[in-house]
Coordinates of N, CA, C and O in Angstrom, one line a residue:
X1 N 78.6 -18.0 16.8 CA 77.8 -17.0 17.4 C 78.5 -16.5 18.6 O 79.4 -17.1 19.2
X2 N 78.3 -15.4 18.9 CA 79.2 -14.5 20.0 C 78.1 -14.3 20.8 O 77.0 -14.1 20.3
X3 N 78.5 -14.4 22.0 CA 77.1 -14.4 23.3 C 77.5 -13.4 24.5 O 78.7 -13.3 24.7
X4 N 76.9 -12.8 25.0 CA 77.5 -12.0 26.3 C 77.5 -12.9 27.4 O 76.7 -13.9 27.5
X5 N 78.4 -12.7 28.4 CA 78.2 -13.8 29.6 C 78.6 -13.0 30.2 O 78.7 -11.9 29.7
X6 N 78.9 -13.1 31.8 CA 78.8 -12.2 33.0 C 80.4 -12.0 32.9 O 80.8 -10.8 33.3
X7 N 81.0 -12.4 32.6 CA 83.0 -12.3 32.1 C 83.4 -11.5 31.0 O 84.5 -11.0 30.8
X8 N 81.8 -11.6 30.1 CA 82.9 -10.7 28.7 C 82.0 -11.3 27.7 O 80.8 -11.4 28.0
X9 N 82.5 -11.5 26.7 CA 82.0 -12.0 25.5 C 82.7 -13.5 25.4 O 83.8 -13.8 25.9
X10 N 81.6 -14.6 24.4 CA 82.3 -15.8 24.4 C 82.3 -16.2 23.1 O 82.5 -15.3 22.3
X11 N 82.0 -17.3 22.7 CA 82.1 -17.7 21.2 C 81.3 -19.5 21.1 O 82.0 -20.6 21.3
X12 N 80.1 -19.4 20.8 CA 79.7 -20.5 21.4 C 79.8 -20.8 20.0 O 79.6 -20.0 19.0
X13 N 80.2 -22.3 20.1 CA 80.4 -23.4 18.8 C 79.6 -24.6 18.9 O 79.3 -24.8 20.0
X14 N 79.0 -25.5 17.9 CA 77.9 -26.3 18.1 C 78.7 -27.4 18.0 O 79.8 -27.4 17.4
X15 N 77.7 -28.6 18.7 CA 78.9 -29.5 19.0 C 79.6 -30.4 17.7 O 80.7 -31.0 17.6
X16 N 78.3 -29.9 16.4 CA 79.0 -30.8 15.2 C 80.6 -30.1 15.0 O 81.3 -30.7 14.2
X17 N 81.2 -28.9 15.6 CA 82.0 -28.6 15.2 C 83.6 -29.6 16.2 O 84.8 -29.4 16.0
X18 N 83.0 -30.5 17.1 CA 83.6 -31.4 18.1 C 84.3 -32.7 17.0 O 83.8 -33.8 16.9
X19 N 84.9 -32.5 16.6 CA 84.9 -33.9 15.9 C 85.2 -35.2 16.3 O 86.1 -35.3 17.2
X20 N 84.7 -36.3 16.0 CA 84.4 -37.5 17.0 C 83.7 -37.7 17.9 O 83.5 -38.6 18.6
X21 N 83.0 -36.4 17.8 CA 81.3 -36.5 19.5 C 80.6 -37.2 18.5 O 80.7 -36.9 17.3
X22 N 79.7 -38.1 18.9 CA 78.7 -38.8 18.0 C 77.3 -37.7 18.5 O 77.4 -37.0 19.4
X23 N 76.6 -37.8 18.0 CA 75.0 -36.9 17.6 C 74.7 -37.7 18.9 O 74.8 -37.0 20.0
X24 N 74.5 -38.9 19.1 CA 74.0 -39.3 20.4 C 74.3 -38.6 21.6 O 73.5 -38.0 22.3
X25 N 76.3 -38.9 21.8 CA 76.5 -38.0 23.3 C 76.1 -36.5 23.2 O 75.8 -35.9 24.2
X26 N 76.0 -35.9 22.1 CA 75.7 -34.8 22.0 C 74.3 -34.3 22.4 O 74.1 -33.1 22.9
X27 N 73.4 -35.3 22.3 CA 72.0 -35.4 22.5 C 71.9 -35.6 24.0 O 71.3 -34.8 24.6
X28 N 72.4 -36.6 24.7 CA 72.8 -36.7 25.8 C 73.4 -35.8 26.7 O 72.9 -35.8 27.9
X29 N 74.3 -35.0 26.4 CA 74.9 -33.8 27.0 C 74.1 -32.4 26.9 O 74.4 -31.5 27.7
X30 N 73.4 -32.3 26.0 CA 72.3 -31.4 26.1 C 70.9 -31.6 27.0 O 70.1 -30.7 27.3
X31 N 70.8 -32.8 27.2 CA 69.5 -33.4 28.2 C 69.9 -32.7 29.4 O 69.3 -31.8 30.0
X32 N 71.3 -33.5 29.7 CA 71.7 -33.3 31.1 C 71.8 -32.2 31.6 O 71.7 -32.1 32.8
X33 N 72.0 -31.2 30.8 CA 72.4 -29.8 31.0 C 71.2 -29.2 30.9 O 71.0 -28.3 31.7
X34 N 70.1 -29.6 30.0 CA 68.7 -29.0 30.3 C 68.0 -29.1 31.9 O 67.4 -28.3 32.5
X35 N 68.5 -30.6 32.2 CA 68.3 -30.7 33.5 C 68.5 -30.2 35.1 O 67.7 -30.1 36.0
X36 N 70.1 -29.7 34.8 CA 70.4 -29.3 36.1 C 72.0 -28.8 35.2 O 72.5 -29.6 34.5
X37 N 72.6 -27.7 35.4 CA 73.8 -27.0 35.2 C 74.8 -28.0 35.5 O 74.2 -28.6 36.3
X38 N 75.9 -28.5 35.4 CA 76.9 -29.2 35.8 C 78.0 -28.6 36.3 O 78.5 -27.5 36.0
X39 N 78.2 -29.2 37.1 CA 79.5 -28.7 38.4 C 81.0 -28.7 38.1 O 81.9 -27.9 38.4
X40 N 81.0 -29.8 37.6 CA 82.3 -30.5 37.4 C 82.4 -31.5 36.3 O 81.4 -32.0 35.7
X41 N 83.7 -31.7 36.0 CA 83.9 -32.4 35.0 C 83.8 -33.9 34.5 O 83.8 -34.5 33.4
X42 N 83.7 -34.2 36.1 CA 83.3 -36.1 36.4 C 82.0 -35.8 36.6 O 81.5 -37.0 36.4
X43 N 80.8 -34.9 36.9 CA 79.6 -34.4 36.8 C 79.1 -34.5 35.1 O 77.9 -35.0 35.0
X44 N 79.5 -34.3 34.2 CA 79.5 -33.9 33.0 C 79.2 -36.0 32.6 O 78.5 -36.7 31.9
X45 N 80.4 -36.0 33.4 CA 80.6 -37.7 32.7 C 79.5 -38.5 32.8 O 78.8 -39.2 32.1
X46 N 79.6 -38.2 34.5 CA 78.2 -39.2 35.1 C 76.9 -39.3 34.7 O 76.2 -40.3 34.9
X47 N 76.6 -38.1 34.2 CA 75.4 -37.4 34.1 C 74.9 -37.7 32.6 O 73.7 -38.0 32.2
X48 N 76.0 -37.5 31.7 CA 76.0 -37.6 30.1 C 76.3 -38.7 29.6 O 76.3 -38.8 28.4
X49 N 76.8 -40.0 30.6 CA 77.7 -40.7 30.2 C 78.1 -40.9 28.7 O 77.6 -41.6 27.8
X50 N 79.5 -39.8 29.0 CA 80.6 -39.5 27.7 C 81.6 -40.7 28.1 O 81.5 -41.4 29.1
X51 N 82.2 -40.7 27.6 CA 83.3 -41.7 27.0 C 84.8 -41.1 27.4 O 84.9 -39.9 27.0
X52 N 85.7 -41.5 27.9 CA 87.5 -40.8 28.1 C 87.5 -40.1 27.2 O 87.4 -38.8 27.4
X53 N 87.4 -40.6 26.1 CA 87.9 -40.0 24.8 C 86.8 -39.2 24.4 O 87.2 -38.7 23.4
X54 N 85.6 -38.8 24.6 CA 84.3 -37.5 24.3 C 84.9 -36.5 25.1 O 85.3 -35.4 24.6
X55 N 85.1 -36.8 26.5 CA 85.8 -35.9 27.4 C 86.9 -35.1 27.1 O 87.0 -34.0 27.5
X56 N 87.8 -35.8 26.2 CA 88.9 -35.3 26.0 C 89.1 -34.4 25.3 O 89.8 -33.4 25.4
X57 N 87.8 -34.9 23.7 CA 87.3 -34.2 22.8 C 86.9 -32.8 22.7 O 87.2 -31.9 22.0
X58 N 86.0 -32.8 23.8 CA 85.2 -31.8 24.6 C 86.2 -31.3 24.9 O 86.5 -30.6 23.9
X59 N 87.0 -31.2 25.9 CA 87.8 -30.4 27.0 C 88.8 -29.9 25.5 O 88.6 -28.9 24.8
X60 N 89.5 -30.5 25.4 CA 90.5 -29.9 23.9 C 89.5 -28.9 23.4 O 90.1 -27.8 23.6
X61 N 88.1 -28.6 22.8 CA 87.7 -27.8 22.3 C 87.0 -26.6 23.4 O 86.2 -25.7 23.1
X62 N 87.6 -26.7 24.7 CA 87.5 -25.9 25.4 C 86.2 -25.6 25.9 O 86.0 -24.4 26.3
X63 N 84.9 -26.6 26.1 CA 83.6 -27.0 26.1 C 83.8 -26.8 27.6 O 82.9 -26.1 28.0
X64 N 84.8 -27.1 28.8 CA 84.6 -27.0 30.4 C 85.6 -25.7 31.0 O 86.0 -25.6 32.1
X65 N 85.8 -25.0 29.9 CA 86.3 -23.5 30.4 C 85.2 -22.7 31.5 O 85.4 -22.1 32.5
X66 N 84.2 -22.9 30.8 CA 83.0 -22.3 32.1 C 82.9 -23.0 33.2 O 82.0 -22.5 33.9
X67 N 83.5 -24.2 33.7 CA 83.6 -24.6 35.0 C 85.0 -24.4 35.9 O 85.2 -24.6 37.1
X68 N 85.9 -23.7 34.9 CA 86.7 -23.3 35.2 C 88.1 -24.7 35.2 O 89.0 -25.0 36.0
X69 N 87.8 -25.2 34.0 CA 88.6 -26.6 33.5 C 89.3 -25.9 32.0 O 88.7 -25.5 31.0
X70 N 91.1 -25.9 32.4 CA 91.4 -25.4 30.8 C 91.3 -26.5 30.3 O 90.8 -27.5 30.9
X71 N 91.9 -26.4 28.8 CA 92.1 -27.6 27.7 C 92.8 -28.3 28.1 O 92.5 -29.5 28.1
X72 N 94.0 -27.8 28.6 CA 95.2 -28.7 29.2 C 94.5 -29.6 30.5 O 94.3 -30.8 30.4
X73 N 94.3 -29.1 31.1 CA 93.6 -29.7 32.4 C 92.5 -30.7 32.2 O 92.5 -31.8 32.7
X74 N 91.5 -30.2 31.3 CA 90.4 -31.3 31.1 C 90.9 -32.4 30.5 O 90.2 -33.4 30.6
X75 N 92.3 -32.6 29.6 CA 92.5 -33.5 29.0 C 93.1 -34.5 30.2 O 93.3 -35.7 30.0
X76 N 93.3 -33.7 31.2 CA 94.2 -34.8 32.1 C 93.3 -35.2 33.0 O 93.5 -36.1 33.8
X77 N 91.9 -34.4 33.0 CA 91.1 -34.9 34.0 C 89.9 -35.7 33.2 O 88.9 -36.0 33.6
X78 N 90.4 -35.9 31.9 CA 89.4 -37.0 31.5 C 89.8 -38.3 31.4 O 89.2 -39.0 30.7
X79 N 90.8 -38.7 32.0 CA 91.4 -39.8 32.1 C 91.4 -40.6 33.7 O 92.3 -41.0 34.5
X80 N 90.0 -40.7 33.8 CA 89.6 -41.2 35.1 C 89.9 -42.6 35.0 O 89.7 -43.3 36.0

């Protein structure tokens, strides 16, 4: 699905397309975000409690570009 955002156009993908996110964090990470927008990338963790390796998952598929986290970056900032 292609979405307008305030930047341009984006390309939103659903999380089955994450491979290795289990349906649970996924369920989890959509709560959280229903709740209150997330800030940051250790925000995402605390809040969803994801796993190193969901984070990693996530960030490789480019899931924290809207916080302004590349792929490269999230993978090194999921290694808390």
């Amino acid at each position: 699905m292609v979405e307008e955002t305030l930047s341009g156009k984006a390309v939103r993908l659903g999380f089955q397309q994450v491979k290795g996110l289990s349906r649970e964090s996924a369920k989890r990470l959509v709560q959280a975000r229903l709740e209150q927008p997330f800030i940051s990338l250790s925000n995402v963790a605390s809040r969803a409690y994801l796993s190193e390796a969901e984070l990693r998952l996530l960030g490789l598929a480019g899931a924290f570009e809207s916080l302004g986290v590349s792929r490269r970056e999230a993978a090194w900032q999921a290694r808390f």
